[in-house]
PDB file of C-alpha atoms in Angstrom:
ATOM      1  CA  UNK A   1     -80.758  14.271  -3.792  1.00 76.00           C
ATOM      2  CA  UNK A   2     -79.648  17.666  -2.366  1.00 81.00           C
ATOM      3  CA  UNK A   3     -81.418  20.752  -3.654  1.00 92.00           C
ATOM      4  CA  UNK A   4     -78.032  22.337  -4.520  1.00 94.00           C
ATOM      5  CA  UNK A   5     -75.479  20.499  -6.612  1.00 95.00           C
ATOM      6  CA  UNK A   6     -72.716  18.566  -5.033  1.00 95.00           C
ATOM      7  CA  UNK A   7     -69.174  19.494  -5.958  1.00 97.00           C
ATOM      8  CA  UNK A   8     -66.583  16.838  -6.661  1.00 96.00           C
ATOM      9  CA  UNK A   9     -63.098  17.377  -5.429  1.00 96.00           C
ATOM     10  CA  UNK A  10     -61.793  18.569  -8.810  1.00 96.00           C
ATOM     11  CA  UNK A  11     -64.569  21.218  -8.884  1.00 97.00           C
ATOM     12  CA  UNK A  12     -63.547  22.869  -5.570  1.00 97.00           C
ATOM     13  CA  UNK A  13     -61.113  25.433  -4.317  1.00 96.00           C
ATOM     14  CA  UNK A  14     -58.013  24.240  -2.490  1.00 97.00           C
ATOM     15  CA  UNK A  15     -59.526  24.997   0.908  1.00 96.00           C
ATOM     16  CA  UNK A  16     -62.304  22.492   0.190  1.00 97.00           C
ATOM     17  CA  UNK A  17     -59.998  19.918  -1.368  1.00 97.00           C
ATOM     18  CA  UNK A  18     -58.054  19.732   1.897  1.00 97.00           C
ATOM     19  CA  UNK A  19     -61.296  18.981   3.693  1.00 98.00           C
ATOM     20  CA  UNK A  20     -62.218  16.351   1.132  1.00 98.00           C
ATOM     21  CA  UNK A  21     -58.809  14.685   1.579  1.00 97.00           C
ATOM     22  CA  UNK A  22     -59.231  14.519   5.398  1.00 97.00           C
ATOM     23  CA  UNK A  23     -62.671  12.870   4.978  1.00 96.00           C
ATOM     24  CA  UNK A  24     -61.327  10.374   2.395  1.00 97.00           C
ATOM     25  CA  UNK A  25     -58.422   9.519   4.694  1.00 97.00           C
ATOM     26  CA  UNK A  26     -60.479   9.244   7.884  1.00 94.00           C
ATOM     27  CA  UNK A  27     -63.748   7.701   6.573  1.00 92.00           C
ATOM     28  CA  UNK A  28     -63.018   6.579   3.074  1.00 95.00           C
ATOM     29  CA  UNK A  29     -65.596   8.888   1.575  1.00 94.00           C
ATOM     30  CA  UNK A  30     -66.770  12.485   1.478  1.00 96.00           C
ATOM     31  CA  UNK A  31     -70.307  13.017   2.857  1.00 94.00           C
ATOM     32  CA  UNK A  32     -72.887  14.724   0.635  1.00 94.00           C
ATOM     33  CA  UNK A  33     -73.272  17.669   3.040  1.00 96.00           C
ATOM     34  CA  UNK A  34     -69.508  18.341   2.603  1.00 97.00           C
ATOM     35  CA  UNK A  35     -69.858  18.306  -1.155  1.00 97.00           C
ATOM     36  CA  UNK A  36     -72.814  20.783  -0.935  1.00 97.00           C
ATOM     37  CA  UNK A  37     -71.180  23.041   1.662  1.00 98.00           C
ATOM     38  CA  UNK A  38     -68.106  23.202  -0.562  1.00 98.00           C
ATOM     39  CA  UNK A  39     -69.789  25.901  -2.577  1.00 98.00           C
ATOM     40  CA  UNK A  40     -68.576  28.084   0.367  1.00 98.00           C
ATOM     41  CA  UNK A  41     -65.163  26.540   1.132  1.00 98.00           C
ATOM     42  CA  UNK A  42     -64.400  28.972   3.985  1.00 98.00           C
ATOM     43  CA  UNK A  43     -67.571  27.973   5.799  1.00 98.00           C
ATOM     44  CA  UNK A  44     -66.898  24.301   5.155  1.00 98.00           C
ATOM     45  CA  UNK A  45     -63.394  24.509   6.522  1.00 98.00           C
ATOM     46  CA  UNK A  46     -64.396  26.472   9.644  1.00 98.00           C
ATOM     47  CA  UNK A  47     -67.507  24.244  10.221  1.00 98.00           C
ATOM     48  CA  UNK A  48     -65.375  21.122  10.183  1.00 97.00           C
ATOM     49  CA  UNK A  49     -62.939  22.795  12.649  1.00 98.00           C
ATOM     50  CA  UNK A  50     -65.788  23.817  14.904  1.00 98.00           C
ATOM     51  CA  UNK A  51     -67.278  20.285  14.721  1.00 97.00           C
ATOM     52  CA  UNK A  52     -63.875  18.827  15.831  1.00 97.00           C
ATOM     53  CA  UNK A  53     -63.509  21.392  18.684  1.00 97.00           C
ATOM     54  CA  UNK A  54     -67.003  20.632  19.980  1.00 98.00           C
ATOM     55  CA  UNK A  55     -67.312  16.845  19.397  1.00 97.00           C
ATOM     56  CA  UNK A  56     -63.614  16.049  20.225  1.00 96.00           C
ATOM     57  CA  UNK A  57     -62.155  15.498  23.617  1.00 95.00           C
ATOM     58  CA  UNK A  58     -63.740  17.855  26.099  1.00 96.00           C
ATOM     59  CA  UNK A  59     -65.326  18.094  29.548  1.00 95.00           C
ATOM     60  CA  UNK A  60     -68.343  15.712  28.869  1.00 95.00           C
ATOM     61  CA  UNK A  61     -68.219  12.097  27.607  1.00 95.00           C
ATOM     62  CA  UNK A  62     -68.582  11.415  23.852  1.00 96.00           C
ATOM     63  CA  UNK A  63     -71.613   9.190  24.454  1.00 95.00           C
ATOM     64  CA  UNK A  64     -73.474  12.081  26.056  1.00 95.00           C
ATOM     65  CA  UNK A  65     -72.472  14.407  23.187  1.00 97.00           C
ATOM     66  CA  UNK A  66     -73.998  11.958  20.777  1.00 97.00           C
ATOM     67  CA  UNK A  67     -77.149  11.548  22.849  1.00 96.00           C
ATOM     68  CA  UNK A  68     -77.603  15.305  22.666  1.00 97.00           C
ATOM     69  CA  UNK A  69     -76.978  15.200  18.874  1.00 98.00           C
ATOM     70  CA  UNK A  70     -79.511  12.411  18.541  1.00 97.00           C
ATOM     71  CA  UNK A  71     -82.174  14.272  20.528  1.00 96.00           C
ATOM     72  CA  UNK A  72     -81.680  17.407  18.393  1.00 97.00           C
ATOM     73  CA  UNK A  73     -81.856  15.294  15.279  1.00 97.00           C
ATOM     74  CA  UNK A  74     -85.008  13.504  16.496  1.00 96.00           C
ATOM     75  CA  UNK A  75     -86.619  16.745  17.420  1.00 96.00           C
ATOM     76  CA  UNK A  76     -85.796  18.343  14.031  1.00 96.00           C
ATOM     77  CA  UNK A  77     -86.574  15.109  12.138  1.00 95.00           C
ATOM     78  CA  UNK A  78     -83.379  15.179  10.051  1.00 95.00           C
ATOM     79  CA  UNK A  79     -82.988  11.685   8.429  1.00 94.00           C
ATOM     80  CA  UNK A  80     -79.296  12.218   7.700  1.00 92.00           C
ATOM     81  CA  UNK A  81     -78.432  13.470  11.215  1.00 95.00           C
ATOM     82  CA  UNK A  82     -80.522  10.749  12.848  1.00 95.00           C
ATOM     83  CA  UNK A  83     -78.720   8.101  10.823  1.00 94.00           C
ATOM     84  CA  UNK A  84     -75.253   9.478  11.677  1.00 95.00           C
ATOM     85  CA  UNK A  85     -76.020  10.138  15.354  1.00 96.00           C
ATOM     86  CA  UNK A  86     -77.432   6.677  15.841  1.00 96.00           C
ATOM     87  CA  UNK A  87     -74.416   5.077  14.330  1.00 95.00           C
ATOM     88  CA  UNK A  88     -72.182   7.175  16.528  1.00 96.00           C
ATOM     89  CA  UNK A  89     -74.194   6.202  19.643  1.00 96.00           C
ATOM     90  CA  UNK A  90     -73.500   2.591  18.759  1.00 96.00           C
ATOM     91  CA  UNK A  91     -69.814   3.293  18.152  1.00 96.00           C
ATOM     92  CA  UNK A  92     -69.538   4.826  21.644  1.00 95.00           C
ATOM     93  CA  UNK A  93     -71.247   1.820  23.285  1.00 94.00           C
ATOM     94  CA  UNK A  94     -75.016   2.464  23.238  1.00 94.00           C
ATOM     95  CA  UNK A  95     -77.035  -0.707  23.027  1.00 92.00           C
ATOM     96  CA  UNK A  96     -80.317  -0.942  21.153  1.00 93.00           C
ATOM     97  CA  UNK A  97     -82.134  -0.705  24.528  1.00 92.00           C
ATOM     98  CA  UNK A  98     -80.352   2.618  25.365  1.00 91.00           C
ATOM     99  CA  UNK A  99     -81.154   4.020  21.891  1.00 93.00           C
ATOM    100  CA  UNK A 100     -84.839   3.083  22.422  1.00 93.00           C
ATOM    101  CA  UNK A 101     -84.794   4.745  25.819  1.00 91.00           C
ATOM    102  CA  UNK A 102     -83.352   7.951  24.280  1.00 90.00           C
ATOM    103  CA  UNK A 103     -86.095   7.869  21.552  1.00 89.00           C
ATOM    104  CA  UNK A 104     -88.877   7.564  24.145  1.00 88.00           C
ATOM    105  CA  UNK A 105     -87.308   9.923  26.717  1.00 83.00           C
ATOM    106  CA  UNK A 106     -86.814   7.179  29.277  1.00 83.00           C
ATOM    107  CA  UNK A 107     -83.286   8.159  30.227  1.00 76.00           C
ATOM    108  CA  UNK A 108     -82.108   6.483  33.473  1.00 70.00           C
ATOM    109  CA  UNK A 109     -79.868   9.189  34.821  1.00 85.00           C
ATOM    110  CA  UNK A 110     -81.675  12.267  36.199  1.00 85.00           C
ATOM    111  CA  UNK A 111     -78.794  14.478  34.944  1.00 86.00           C
ATOM    112  CA  UNK A 112     -78.997  13.146  31.426  1.00 89.00           C
ATOM    113  CA  UNK A 113     -82.807  13.477  31.488  1.00 88.00           C
ATOM    114  CA  UNK A 114     -82.570  17.145  32.450  1.00 89.00           C
ATOM    115  CA  UNK A 115     -79.858  17.806  29.820  1.00 92.00           C
ATOM    116  CA  UNK A 116     -81.944  16.146  27.104  1.00 91.00           C
ATOM    117  CA  UNK A 117     -85.113  18.027  28.239  1.00 90.00           C
ATOM    118  CA  UNK A 118     -83.218  21.312  27.941  1.00 91.00           C
ATOM    119  CA  UNK A 119     -81.924  20.307  24.526  1.00 94.00           C
ATOM    120  CA  UNK A 120     -85.425  19.428  23.256  1.00 92.00           C
ATOM    121  CA  UNK A 121     -86.917  22.594  24.808  1.00 91.00           C
ATOM    122  CA  UNK A 122     -84.427  24.935  23.103  1.00 94.00           C
ATOM    123  CA  UNK A 123     -84.348  23.022  19.829  1.00 95.00           C
ATOM    124  CA  UNK A 124     -88.188  23.287  19.476  1.00 92.00           C
ATOM    125  CA  UNK A 125     -88.337  27.049  19.277  1.00 91.00           C
ATOM    126  CA  UNK A 126     -84.806  28.450  19.730  1.00 89.00           C
ATOM    127  CA  UNK A 127     -85.125  29.695  23.253  1.00 88.00           C
ATOM    128  CA  UNK A 128     -85.218  28.478  26.842  1.00 88.00           C
ATOM    129  CA  UNK A 129     -88.849  28.022  27.987  1.00 89.00           C
ATOM    130  CA  UNK A 130     -88.020  26.125  31.104  1.00 86.00           C
ATOM    131  CA  UNK A 131     -85.317  28.049  32.971  1.00 88.00           C
ATOM    132  CA  UNK A 132     -85.757  25.764  36.031  1.00 89.00           C
ATOM    133  CA  UNK A 133     -84.049  22.935  34.046  1.00 87.00           C
ATOM    134  CA  UNK A 134     -81.086  25.130  33.366  1.00 87.00           C
ATOM    135  CA  UNK A 135     -80.920  26.179  37.041  1.00 90.00           C
ATOM    136  CA  UNK A 136     -80.792  22.434  38.026  1.00 89.00           C
ATOM    137  CA  UNK A 137     -77.918  21.914  35.532  1.00 90.00           C
ATOM    138  CA  UNK A 138     -75.980  24.771  37.009  1.00 91.00           C
ATOM    139  CA  UNK A 139     -75.918  22.903  40.307  1.00 90.00           C
ATOM    140  CA  UNK A 140     -74.653  19.712  38.698  1.00 91.00           C
ATOM    141  CA  UNK A 141     -72.255  20.787  35.943  1.00 93.00           C
ATOM    142  CA  UNK A 142     -69.383  23.227  35.720  1.00 95.00           C
ATOM    143  CA  UNK A 143     -69.622  26.289  33.452  1.00 95.00           C
ATOM    144  CA  UNK A 144     -67.210  24.553  30.982  1.00 96.00           C
ATOM    145  CA  UNK A 145     -69.495  21.477  30.886  1.00 96.00           C
ATOM    146  CA  UNK A 146     -72.610  23.656  30.322  1.00 95.00           C
ATOM    147  CA  UNK A 147     -70.851  25.521  27.504  1.00 96.00           C
ATOM    148  CA  UNK A 148     -69.958  22.226  25.927  1.00 97.00           C
ATOM    149  CA  UNK A 149     -73.474  20.811  26.238  1.00 96.00           C
ATOM    150  CA  UNK A 150     -74.993  23.974  24.714  1.00 96.00           C
ATOM    151  CA  UNK A 151     -72.317  23.956  22.006  1.00 98.00           C
ATOM    152  CA  UNK A 152     -73.175  20.362  21.000  1.00 98.00           C
ATOM    153  CA  UNK A 153     -76.865  21.399  20.877  1.00 97.00           C
ATOM    154  CA  UNK A 154     -76.152  24.481  18.787  1.00 97.00           C
ATOM    155  CA  UNK A 155     -73.830  22.565  16.425  1.00 98.00           C
ATOM    156  CA  UNK A 156     -76.424  19.932  15.740  1.00 98.00           C
ATOM    157  CA  UNK A 157     -79.223  22.482  15.382  1.00 97.00           C
ATOM    158  CA  UNK A 158     -77.180  24.085  12.599  1.00 97.00           C
ATOM    159  CA  UNK A 159     -76.274  20.864  10.688  1.00 97.00           C
ATOM    160  CA  UNK A 160     -79.791  19.452  11.101  1.00 96.00           C
ATOM    161  CA  UNK A 161     -81.297  22.638   9.657  1.00 96.00           C
ATOM    162  CA  UNK A 162     -78.684  22.741   6.871  1.00 96.00           C
ATOM    163  CA  UNK A 163     -79.326  19.163   5.885  1.00 95.00           C
ATOM    164  CA  UNK A 164     -83.181  19.404   6.203  1.00 95.00           C
ATOM    165  CA  UNK A 165     -83.310  22.637   4.175  1.00 96.00           C
ATOM    166  CA  UNK A 166     -81.151  21.331   1.374  1.00 96.00           C
ATOM    167  CA  UNK A 167     -82.738  17.815   1.393  1.00 94.00           C
ATOM    168  CA  UNK A 168     -79.528  16.013   2.282  1.00 92.00           C
ATOM    169  CA  UNK A 169     -80.438  12.456   3.086  1.00 86.00           C
ATOM    170  CA  UNK A 170     -78.613   9.445   4.554  1.00 82.00           C
ATOM    171  CA  UNK A 171     -76.242   7.844   2.096  1.00 75.00           C
TER     172      UNK A 171
END
């Protein structure tokens, strides 16, 4: 149970009610983090928009985005985010073998390994300790792709810390 009360749709401002309606339509339910974040409806609305902009169609594949999300969640030990990101990995075609390799850091592609090392490095303490990894990425990815990779990492650092701090667990 979250440390801050959840708001039901009838307890929220119109801005949040619109977000609730979208979740109900798209997934059939409103996640607990949404009901908690609804205490600040403007933040909720903009966070959902940011999530869509980052995790939607972009310059890198959805499976890679969810691998990044999983590594952030694994590093920060967020039960809710681990649960969601593992489900999304499966949705985008990751087998149990691939998920196990992500968990143990045995990624097959050198590019993915470097990305996930960078993600873990920055997630651990909030800054880049291994600039050589970033330099390697600059030679393999466009600036737009790097921005997208870092944005996925930042997004999931935020939501992991939000959920961990407020004790939001898998549903």
